[in-house]
Every structure is written in C-alpha cells, then in structure tokens.
Amino acid sequence: GTRFLKRGANSEGDVANEVETEQILCDASVMSFSAGSYSSYVQVRGSVPLYWSQDISTMIPKPPITLDQADPFAHIAALHFDQMLQRFGSPIIILNLVKEREKRKHERILSEELVGAVTYLNQFLPPEHAIVYIPWDMAKYTKSKLCNVLDRLNVIAESVVKKTGFFVNRPDSYCSILRPDEKWNELGGFVVPTGRLQTGVLRTNCVDCLDRTNTAQFMVGKCALAYQLYSLGLIDKPNLQFDTDAVRLFEELYEDHGDTLSLQYGGSQLVHRVKTYRKIAPWTQHSKDIMQTLSRYYSNAFSDADRQDSINLFLGVFQPAEGKPHLWELPTDFYLHHKNTMSLSQTRRSYTYWWTQGVLNHLPLPYDEVTCTENRRKLIVKKFHKYEEEIDIHNEFFRPYELSSFDDTFCLAMTNSIRDFMPKNVGIDPSPFTVRKPDETGKSVVGNKNNREETVLQRKTAASAPPPPSEEAASSSSEDDSGTDKEDEGAVSQRSTPVKMTDTSDNVKITEVRKLRCSCSLYDLYFYPLLLHRFVQLGQNQHKQDKSSQQLCSKHHLDGVINIIHISSFSQDNIYEVQPPKVDKKSIDIFHAHIQAGRGTMQPLIKEDILMYREYIRNRYM
C-alpha cells in the first residue's frame, strides 16, 4: 500500500512496506549454475508490527501516531515473528531506528510498545533462539557533531553478520584454511560440507522504512559483501572501505533500490541518502531534498488514495463481481486487508506457545526449508526437459557458451572514480578495492577551465592509449632513432601530454612551452607515431590507392620517425579487413577446459599447478 494509508500490521501478522532484500554475488569466471560459485545475503524491512495508524485528514506534515487496539499479549507481533521464524530461522534481529527521546511523544510511542511486545514473546522462547532487539536513535546521532553515524552502524553490522552468517555454495577456500582471519572464525550461520547457510535475518525498521532504513541496510549489506568476496577468494581480508569503486557501485545499487521503494510507498525518491549521513553531500543536495519532501507531501495528500485503489486491483486484493459494490464505491479498504475481522476464529492461539508446532525442533534452520512431511505436501513435481528455455533460465539469460567481450558485458558509463576525477594510481593499481579520493589528483575536481580541460584530455588519453613500453624497449628504440632528423623529432615532441601551468605570467608560460617542445618523453615516441601511421592508412584507403603504392608511401613517410610494430595480435588490422590470429594448441586446450568446467566437469590439478600455487603463497605471504 501507500505511506499513510497502510501502517503497522493487519490481523494476520502481515506488515506494511515489508520488503525482502537479497544481494547475490556471482563468480562469472565459470558461467554455470551447477558448477559456478554463488553467495547471497538476505535482510528484511517492514513497518512496526503493531495496530497503529496516522490520521491524514488534518493536512499536517507529521500526523499524530495512534495505537488503534490494545494488545497486551502481543498477538499481532506473535503472528508476525512466527512467520519470520518459519521463513528465516533464528536469530531474528530487530534493528529499531525510531526516535527514543522527543519533547512530545510521537515516534517514541512505537518504540515503547515494541519493546513490551518483544519482552513478552521472549520469555517463552528458549534463550538461544530469543529475538534480539537493538534500539538505536539514528536521527539523534545524525544531529550530533561528535558522533559518526556510519561508524556506529558498521559496528552493528559486524555483530549482525557474525550472528546470521551468509549463504555460499562452496566450502571454505584453501587460502582461508592456511591463513584464517580472526573475524572469519567468529562467523555464525550453519556450516555444511558444500558451503554455508544463513540462519536468521536482520529486520530493520523506522517509521516509514525508507531513508534511515535504506542507509542502515546498505551498511549491513556492505559488511556482508566483504565476507562474500572473501569467501570467493577475491579479497585478502573481509573488509571493504569507502571511496573504492566496488563500494561506489554497491552504494548506487542500494540507492536505486531505495528510490524504487520510496516512489511506490512514499510518492518520491529518497530524501536522505548515504552521502547525507557521511556529511559529504554537495550543497545542491539540500535543494533537491526540499523538492523531494514537497513531492512526498503532495503525493500523500492528493494522489495516495487513487494509487491505493490501483494497488488493490492490481494485486487481486479486490476482485470485481456482479452484485457487489465497485472499488470506488467502498468507503474504506480496511476489510480487504483485514479478512479475519469478518468472521470469528474457531481456534484461539495460545498466549504462551505462540509459535507454530514443529518450528522450534529445527531451529536455527528455517522450518520452510527442512525436509519434513508437511513441507513435502507443499512441493509441486513437474516433469520437464533438461534444456527447455523456460526451465533453464540461467543459461538463457547469461548464455555461458557464447563468446562475449568485456566491453559488451560491462557498461563504460557505470559508476567509477575515473568518470568523476582522474586518480593518480589508476594505471598502477586498477583494483576496484583500492581507495581513490578526489584530493589524490592534486587539484580540485571543479576547478577552472584549464583544469577541467586537462582532466578531460587525461581521461581520453588513459582510455585510448596503449600501455607505455618497458624501459629496455624504450632505450633501444631511442638508440635506433639517434640518427633521425631533428625537425621530425621536434615535431613529435610537441605533441606531449599537456602540463599544468600554475603561474599566470606570460613569460613563464612561454619558457615552459619551449622546455616542453625540447623535451621528448618515451611514451610520446611510442604513441604518437602510431597515431600518425593509423591516420596515413585511413587517408590512403579513402583515396582508393592500390596496396603497393600504400606500402611505398607509408614506408617513405615513416622511415624517419620510428619503426612501427603492431600492438594488436591481428596481422591485418584496419577498418576494412581483419584477419583473426592463429591460436596455438595450448590456448585451445584451455578453452576446452573452460567449457568442460561450465558443464560441471572439473579437471584434476596436476603437480605443476600445486607447485605453482605453493610458490605463489610463499612469495606473497611468507
């Protein structure tokens, strides 16, 4: 439903704005669903499981919170947490971000009622499976200048992930056994011979379950992502830092996720984002926040009722029938969402044994996933062919046996540090787990016109240029070219990478330009004649000269510059014809082994592979 029209829980224990978020990590080196490596982590958000609502007829930004029914035995909360124990197992961890200190009671009403409900339910559960309740006033810490909100959330996230664990479909890697990390040994969950299972779940809530909840879920997901990457052997330690390309992508993923939920439930995008709580948001973000707040207020006041009717019709909550009133004729949709209120229940649930029979016998594993007679009755057996497209969705979507290129798989416009600024270490360390900040470049990102032009030119150069040659190759090429004409050498040296001029006087600029013309870097000797050669080739093809004259002309003009060596593995490489390279037998064997691994047939390690791995471990860690 929508924000102010659907609050709290209904008579069956279902809560408003309940969303199960699962982050899945896939190792794309083996594109097979049966033989590939996968990891996932699940967390949940949802409204406070109580009977409460807000009256929007007064047209004020924050309508007062009202508890609609007294529930001394936590009947509604018991139904809700019974569902969670069946779906996720134990422990159930509640992270309550609602305000606790207010001049006038508003959000604190929900906190006090939720504490009482959890305390009542826990007294009947075994201590090892009790519901964990973590209250934290996030709004209060945000206003404080002495506290860092995300540092505190990171501490909470570490404790949560250690209790629940995560899912991975492969056993612990050999390097984790050789060098066990301290945090890895404290990890919870359920360990099986084929990997790990997540037991329990984190349930995060604030009043709306939008802004504060999304930031908290991002921090917990970031902590879980570090463990997932570590379990697949992609990082050395289960720790990820901000200002890395991997965390930038992950943050954008969660913000898109939060925007989608906020548009559906609140009528606008997120108002407070991760950068807001990091206190690094630009000053233009404040005006955007004001517009999002006004948009949310307008939607809640004027368009939520129509959207709620559409949701009721789309989800089948309201089903039209002859002789019944139309959807727009109903005075309220209360009885559509609270079906049990229309009839008296014949069986009353126990106030003490509030869980479903058999749930506690299988904890910490969820009751819905264990092998028992009750669950077997729910299974639907369908006979199908192995290679049907509607069944094998993984192969249909990823197409593991199709040859693909890196540029087609990953979009160049995705979030990365090079798109916003040019780091110094991008050519030295291209890892997505390296911290890169704008101040590492030695200049402001939004500087003057010369700085911006220089940054753009550097981006283009870094994106299109081949790697610079080694020192030995460069020195040999410079010795071979010692007898070249000085004019050609001067013409080449003028095309070097631009240098930032900090002094404003014209004399200093002229002096530096002269020095620039006299200098000739090794990188320019390699790169710019290559561009000239390619330019000459295109011009000759455009004028339709014969191939022999092209070779003579190209050789005549380029003999005095440098000896060109193709950097491509193609013997003929231009815009008109391409001859594929010859593949040796070793490369063909590697490709066939990759195909067999995708089908689930793994080749045994030979003695050379084991010795190579031991040498790698010895050189890096010993």
Short mmCIF file of N, CA and C in Angstrom, two decimals, residues 135-256:
data_model
loop_
_atom_site.label_atom_id
_atom_site.label_comp_id
_atom_site.label_asym_id
_atom_site.label_seq_id
_atom_site.Cartn_x
_atom_site.Cartn_y
_atom_site.Cartn_z
N PRO A 135 17.81 -1.24 19.83
CA PRO A 135 17.28 0.11 19.59
C PRO A 135 18.42 1.11 19.37
N TRP A 136 18.26 1.97 18.37
CA TRP A 136 19.28 2.99 18.11
C TRP A 136 18.62 4.19 17.46
N ASP A 137 18.68 5.32 18.15
CA ASP A 137 18.07 6.56 17.67
C ASP A 137 19.00 7.18 16.62
N MET A 138 18.76 6.86 15.37
CA MET A 138 19.65 7.30 14.29
C MET A 138 19.53 8.80 14.06
N ALA A 139 18.34 9.36 14.20
CA ALA A 139 18.15 10.80 13.99
C ALA A 139 18.93 11.62 15.01
N LYS A 140 18.97 11.14 16.25
CA LYS A 140 19.69 11.86 17.30
C LYS A 140 21.19 11.88 17.01
N TYR A 141 21.75 10.75 16.60
CA TYR A 141 23.18 10.68 16.31
C TYR A 141 23.53 11.47 15.05
N THR A 142 22.59 11.61 14.14
CA THR A 142 22.86 12.38 12.92
C THR A 142 23.04 13.86 13.25
N LYS A 143 22.29 14.38 14.19
CA LYS A 143 22.39 15.79 14.55
C LYS A 143 23.63 16.09 15.37
N SER A 144 24.19 15.09 16.01
CA SER A 144 25.36 15.30 16.85
C SER A 144 26.61 15.47 15.99
N LYS A 145 27.45 16.43 16.33
CA LYS A 145 28.69 16.68 15.61
C LYS A 145 29.83 15.79 16.10
N LEU A 146 29.65 15.18 17.26
CA LEU A 146 30.72 14.37 17.84
C LEU A 146 30.64 12.91 17.42
N CYS A 147 29.51 12.48 16.87
CA CYS A 147 29.30 11.07 16.54
C CYS A 147 29.28 10.86 15.03
N ASN A 148 29.86 9.77 14.59
CA ASN A 148 29.81 9.38 13.19
C ASN A 148 28.77 8.28 13.05
N VAL A 149 27.72 8.57 12.30
CA VAL A 149 26.59 7.64 12.19
C VAL A 149 27.02 6.33 11.55
N LEU A 150 27.79 6.40 10.46
CA LEU A 150 28.13 5.19 9.72
C LEU A 150 29.13 4.32 10.48
N ASP A 151 29.98 4.94 11.32
CA ASP A 151 30.88 4.12 12.13
C ASP A 151 30.10 3.27 13.13
N ARG A 152 29.10 3.89 13.75
CA ARG A 152 28.27 3.15 14.69
C ARG A 152 27.46 2.06 13.96
N LEU A 153 26.94 2.38 12.78
CA LEU A 153 26.22 1.39 12.00
C LEU A 153 27.13 0.24 11.57
N ASN A 154 28.38 0.54 11.32
CA ASN A 154 29.33 -0.50 10.92
C ASN A 154 29.57 -1.49 12.06
N VAL A 155 29.62 -0.98 13.30
CA VAL A 155 29.78 -1.87 14.46
C VAL A 155 28.55 -2.79 14.60
N ILE A 156 27.36 -2.20 14.42
CA ILE A 156 26.13 -3.01 14.49
C ILE A 156 26.11 -4.05 13.37
N ALA A 157 26.54 -3.64 12.16
CA ALA A 157 26.53 -4.55 11.01
C ALA A 157 27.47 -5.73 11.24
N GLU A 158 28.64 -5.49 11.81
CA GLU A 158 29.58 -6.58 12.08
C GLU A 158 28.98 -7.60 13.03
N SER A 159 28.34 -7.12 14.10
CA SER A 159 27.75 -8.06 15.06
C SER A 159 26.59 -8.83 14.45
N VAL A 160 25.82 -8.18 13.56
CA VAL A 160 24.67 -8.84 12.94
C VAL A 160 25.12 -9.94 11.98
N VAL A 161 26.09 -9.62 11.11
CA VAL A 161 26.54 -10.60 10.12
C VAL A 161 27.23 -11.78 10.80
N LYS A 162 27.92 -11.53 11.91
CA LYS A 162 28.55 -12.63 12.64
C LYS A 162 27.52 -13.57 13.24
N LYS A 163 26.34 -13.06 13.57
CA LYS A 163 25.30 -13.92 14.16
C LYS A 163 24.53 -14.69 13.10
N THR A 164 24.23 -14.06 11.98
CA THR A 164 23.39 -14.71 10.96
C THR A 164 24.21 -15.51 9.95
N GLY A 165 25.44 -15.08 9.66
CA GLY A 165 26.19 -15.71 8.59
C GLY A 165 25.61 -15.34 7.23
N PHE A 166 26.00 -16.07 6.20
CA PHE A 166 25.51 -15.83 4.85
C PHE A 166 25.57 -17.13 4.07
N PHE A 167 24.99 -17.13 2.89
CA PHE A 167 24.96 -18.33 2.05
C PHE A 167 26.10 -18.31 1.05
N VAL A 168 26.78 -19.43 0.88
CA VAL A 168 27.77 -19.62 -0.17
C VAL A 168 27.74 -21.10 -0.55
N ASN A 169 27.81 -21.40 -1.84
CA ASN A 169 27.63 -22.78 -2.31
C ASN A 169 28.95 -23.51 -2.54
N ARG A 170 29.99 -23.09 -1.85
CA ARG A 170 31.28 -23.78 -1.96
C ARG A 170 31.93 -23.80 -0.58
N PRO A 171 32.70 -24.82 -0.26
CA PRO A 171 33.37 -24.86 1.05
C PRO A 171 34.43 -23.78 1.15
N ASP A 172 34.92 -23.59 2.36
CA ASP A 172 35.94 -22.56 2.58
C ASP A 172 37.17 -22.85 1.72
N SER A 173 37.71 -21.79 1.13
CA SER A 173 38.85 -21.94 0.23
C SER A 173 40.09 -22.36 1.00
N TYR A 174 41.05 -22.89 0.26
CA TYR A 174 42.27 -23.40 0.87
C TYR A 174 43.08 -22.28 1.52
N CYS A 175 43.05 -21.10 0.90
CA CYS A 175 43.81 -19.98 1.47
C CYS A 175 43.19 -19.53 2.80
N SER A 176 41.85 -19.65 2.97
CA SER A 176 41.22 -19.31 4.24
C SER A 176 41.63 -20.30 5.34
N ILE A 177 41.86 -21.54 4.95
CA ILE A 177 42.31 -22.53 5.94
C ILE A 177 43.77 -22.28 6.32
N LEU A 178 44.59 -21.89 5.33
CA LEU A 178 46.01 -21.62 5.61
C LEU A 178 46.18 -20.37 6.47
N ARG A 179 45.43 -19.32 6.13
CA ARG A 179 45.55 -18.03 6.84
C ARG A 179 44.16 -17.64 7.36
N PRO A 180 43.67 -18.28 8.40
CA PRO A 180 42.33 -17.95 8.89
C PRO A 180 42.29 -16.55 9.48
N ASP A 181 41.29 -15.80 9.10
CA ASP A 181 41.11 -14.46 9.63
C ASP A 181 40.38 -14.54 10.96
N GLU A 182 40.66 -13.57 11.85
CA GLU A 182 40.03 -13.59 13.17
C GLU A 182 38.51 -13.44 13.05
N LYS A 183 38.06 -12.51 12.21
CA LYS A 183 36.63 -12.29 12.05
C LYS A 183 35.95 -13.49 11.37
N TRP A 184 36.68 -14.19 10.52
CA TRP A 184 36.10 -15.32 9.82
C TRP A 184 35.80 -16.47 10.78
N ASN A 185 36.66 -16.67 11.78
CA ASN A 185 36.44 -17.74 12.74
C ASN A 185 35.23 -17.47 13.64
N GLU A 186 34.86 -16.20 13.81
CA GLU A 186 33.72 -15.85 14.66
C GLU A 186 32.40 -15.82 13.89
N LEU A 187 32.44 -16.17 12.61
CA LEU A 187 31.25 -16.07 11.78
C LEU A 187 30.23 -17.14 12.15
N GLY A 188 28.94 -16.73 12.21
CA GLY A 188 27.87 -17.67 12.54
C GLY A 188 27.29 -18.33 11.31
N GLY A 189 26.02 -18.66 11.39
CA GLY A 189 25.40 -19.38 10.30
C GLY A 189 25.48 -20.88 10.51
N PHE A 190 25.18 -21.63 9.47
CA PHE A 190 25.16 -23.10 9.53
C PHE A 190 26.12 -23.61 8.47
N VAL A 191 27.17 -24.31 8.92
CA VAL A 191 28.21 -24.81 8.02
C VAL A 191 27.86 -26.23 7.59
N VAL A 192 27.84 -26.45 6.27
CA VAL A 192 27.57 -27.76 5.69
C VAL A 192 28.77 -28.14 4.82
N PRO A 193 28.90 -29.41 4.44
CA PRO A 193 30.06 -29.81 3.61
C PRO A 193 30.16 -29.07 2.29
N THR A 194 29.05 -28.61 1.74
CA THR A 194 29.08 -27.93 0.44
C THR A 194 29.16 -26.42 0.56
N GLY A 195 29.23 -25.87 1.77
CA GLY A 195 29.31 -24.42 1.91
C GLY A 195 28.74 -23.94 3.23
N ARG A 196 28.04 -22.80 3.18
CA ARG A 196 27.46 -22.19 4.36
C ARG A 196 26.02 -21.79 4.09
N LEU A 197 25.20 -21.78 5.15
CA LEU A 197 23.82 -21.35 5.07
C LEU A 197 23.59 -20.19 6.04
N GLN A 198 22.78 -19.23 5.62
CA GLN A 198 22.41 -18.16 6.51
C GLN A 198 21.27 -18.62 7.40
N THR A 199 21.41 -18.39 8.69
CA THR A 199 20.35 -18.72 9.65
C THR A 199 19.93 -17.43 10.34
N GLY A 200 18.64 -17.16 10.34
CA GLY A 200 18.16 -15.92 10.92
C GLY A 200 18.22 -14.79 9.92
N VAL A 201 17.74 -13.61 10.34
CA VAL A 201 17.69 -12.47 9.45
C VAL A 201 17.65 -11.20 10.28
N LEU A 202 18.11 -10.12 9.67
CA LEU A 202 18.02 -8.80 10.29
C LEU A 202 16.75 -8.12 9.79
N ARG A 203 15.94 -7.61 10.73
CA ARG A 203 14.72 -6.88 10.38
C ARG A 203 14.91 -5.43 10.81
N THR A 204 15.01 -4.54 9.84
CA THR A 204 15.25 -3.12 10.10
C THR A 204 13.96 -2.33 9.90
N ASN A 205 13.72 -1.38 10.79
CA ASN A 205 12.54 -0.53 10.63
C ASN A 205 12.78 0.84 11.24
N CYS A 206 12.18 1.85 10.61
CA CYS A 206 11.97 3.16 11.23
C CYS A 206 10.47 3.41 11.13
N VAL A 207 10.02 4.65 11.05
CA VAL A 207 8.59 4.89 10.93
C VAL A 207 8.10 4.57 9.52
N ASP A 208 8.80 5.09 8.50
CA ASP A 208 8.41 4.87 7.11
C ASP A 208 9.15 3.72 6.45
N CYS A 209 10.25 3.27 7.05
CA CYS A 209 11.11 2.21 6.46
C CYS A 209 11.65 2.65 5.09
N LEU A 210 12.09 3.91 4.99
CA LEU A 210 12.60 4.42 3.71
C LEU A 210 14.03 4.93 3.85
N ASP A 211 14.20 6.17 4.35
CA ASP A 211 15.51 6.82 4.31
C ASP A 211 16.49 6.21 5.31
N ARG A 212 16.16 6.25 6.59
CA ARG A 212 17.05 5.70 7.60
C ARG A 212 17.25 4.19 7.41
N THR A 213 16.17 3.51 7.08
CA THR A 213 16.26 2.06 6.90
C THR A 213 17.16 1.69 5.72
N ASN A 214 17.09 2.46 4.63
CA ASN A 214 17.90 2.14 3.46
C ASN A 214 19.39 2.32 3.75
N THR A 215 19.74 3.37 4.49
CA THR A 215 21.14 3.58 4.84
C THR A 215 21.65 2.48 5.76
N ALA A 216 20.83 2.09 6.74
CA ALA A 216 21.24 1.01 7.64
C ALA A 216 21.40 -0.31 6.89
N GLN A 217 20.48 -0.59 5.96
CA GLN A 217 20.60 -1.82 5.18
C GLN A 217 21.82 -1.79 4.26
N PHE A 218 22.17 -0.61 3.76
CA PHE A 218 23.37 -0.51 2.94
C PHE A 218 24.61 -0.85 3.75
N MET A 219 24.70 -0.35 4.98
CA MET A 219 25.88 -0.63 5.80
C MET A 219 25.97 -2.11 6.15
N VAL A 220 24.84 -2.73 6.46
CA VAL A 220 24.85 -4.17 6.74
C VAL A 220 25.20 -4.96 5.48
N GLY A 221 24.64 -4.54 4.34
CA GLY A 221 24.97 -5.21 3.08
C GLY A 221 26.43 -5.04 2.70
N LYS A 222 27.01 -3.87 2.99
CA LYS A 222 28.43 -3.64 2.70
C LYS A 222 29.31 -4.55 3.54
N CYS A 223 28.95 -4.72 4.81
CA CYS A 223 29.71 -5.64 5.67
C CYS A 223 29.58 -7.08 5.18
N ALA A 224 28.36 -7.48 4.79
CA ALA A 224 28.16 -8.84 4.28
C ALA A 224 28.87 -9.05 2.95
N LEU A 225 28.92 -8.01 2.12
CA LEU A 225 29.61 -8.12 0.82
C LEU A 225 31.09 -8.40 1.01
N ALA A 226 31.70 -7.82 2.04
CA ALA A 226 33.12 -8.10 2.31
C ALA A 226 33.33 -9.58 2.63
N TYR A 227 32.45 -10.15 3.44
CA TYR A 227 32.56 -11.58 3.75
C TYR A 227 32.30 -12.43 2.51
N GLN A 228 31.37 -12.01 1.67
CA GLN A 228 31.07 -12.77 0.46
C GLN A 228 32.27 -12.78 -0.49
N LEU A 229 32.89 -11.61 -0.68
CA LEU A 229 34.06 -11.53 -1.55
C LEU A 229 35.22 -12.34 -0.98
N TYR A 230 35.36 -12.32 0.34
CA TYR A 230 36.43 -13.08 0.97
C TYR A 230 36.20 -14.59 0.81
N SER A 231 34.94 -15.01 0.90
CA SER A 231 34.64 -16.44 0.79
C SER A 231 34.91 -16.96 -0.62
N LEU A 232 34.77 -16.08 -1.64
CA LEU A 232 35.06 -16.49 -3.02
C LEU A 232 36.51 -16.27 -3.41
N GLY A 233 37.32 -15.79 -2.46
CA GLY A 233 38.75 -15.63 -2.72
C GLY A 233 39.12 -14.41 -3.52
N LEU A 234 38.29 -13.36 -3.50
CA LEU A 234 38.57 -12.17 -4.30
C LEU A 234 39.31 -11.09 -3.53
N ILE A 235 39.24 -11.10 -2.21
CA ILE A 235 39.99 -10.13 -1.39
C ILE A 235 40.70 -10.89 -0.28
N ASP A 236 41.75 -10.25 0.28
CA ASP A 236 42.57 -10.91 1.29
C ASP A 236 41.93 -10.92 2.66
N LYS A 237 41.17 -9.86 3.00
CA LYS A 237 40.55 -9.74 4.31
C LYS A 237 39.08 -9.35 4.14
N PRO A 238 38.21 -9.80 5.03
CA PRO A 238 36.78 -9.45 4.92
C PRO A 238 36.51 -8.03 5.36
N ASN A 239 37.00 -7.08 4.60
CA ASN A 239 36.84 -5.68 4.96
C ASN A 239 36.81 -4.84 3.69
N LEU A 240 35.82 -3.95 3.56
CA LEU A 240 35.71 -3.03 2.43
C LEU A 240 35.66 -1.61 2.96
N GLN A 241 36.33 -0.70 2.27
CA GLN A 241 36.38 0.70 2.68
C GLN A 241 35.59 1.56 1.71
N PHE A 242 35.18 2.73 2.22
CA PHE A 242 34.52 3.70 1.36
C PHE A 242 35.51 4.26 0.34
N ASP A 243 34.97 4.95 -0.67
CA ASP A 243 35.74 5.59 -1.73
C ASP A 243 36.51 4.58 -2.59
N THR A 244 36.02 3.35 -2.65
CA THR A 244 36.52 2.38 -3.62
C THR A 244 35.46 2.19 -4.69
N ASP A 245 35.88 1.77 -5.86
CA ASP A 245 34.94 1.61 -6.97
C ASP A 245 33.89 0.55 -6.66
N ALA A 246 34.27 -0.50 -5.95
CA ALA A 246 33.31 -1.56 -5.61
C ALA A 246 32.22 -1.02 -4.69
N VAL A 247 32.60 -0.22 -3.68
CA VAL A 247 31.61 0.32 -2.76
C VAL A 247 30.79 1.41 -3.45
N ARG A 248 31.38 2.16 -4.38
CA ARG A 248 30.60 3.15 -5.14
C ARG A 248 29.48 2.47 -5.93
N LEU A 249 29.82 1.38 -6.60
CA LEU A 249 28.79 0.64 -7.34
C LEU A 249 27.72 0.07 -6.40
N PHE A 250 28.16 -0.45 -5.27
CA PHE A 250 27.23 -1.05 -4.31
C PHE A 250 26.32 0.02 -3.71
N GLU A 251 26.87 1.20 -3.44
CA GLU A 251 26.05 2.29 -2.90
C GLU A 251 25.01 2.75 -3.91
N GLU A 252 25.40 2.85 -5.18
CA GLU A 252 24.43 3.23 -6.21
C GLU A 252 23.34 2.18 -6.37
N LEU A 253 23.71 0.91 -6.21
CA LEU A 253 22.73 -0.17 -6.30
C LEU A 253 21.68 -0.05 -5.21
N TYR A 254 22.11 0.21 -3.98
CA TYR A 254 21.17 0.32 -2.87
C TYR A 254 20.34 1.60 -2.97
N GLU A 255 20.92 2.67 -3.50
CA GLU A 255 20.14 3.90 -3.65
C GLU A 255 19.06 3.75 -4.72
N ASP A 256 19.37 3.05 -5.81
CA ASP A 256 18.32 2.76 -6.80
C ASP A 256 17.23 1.88 -6.19
#
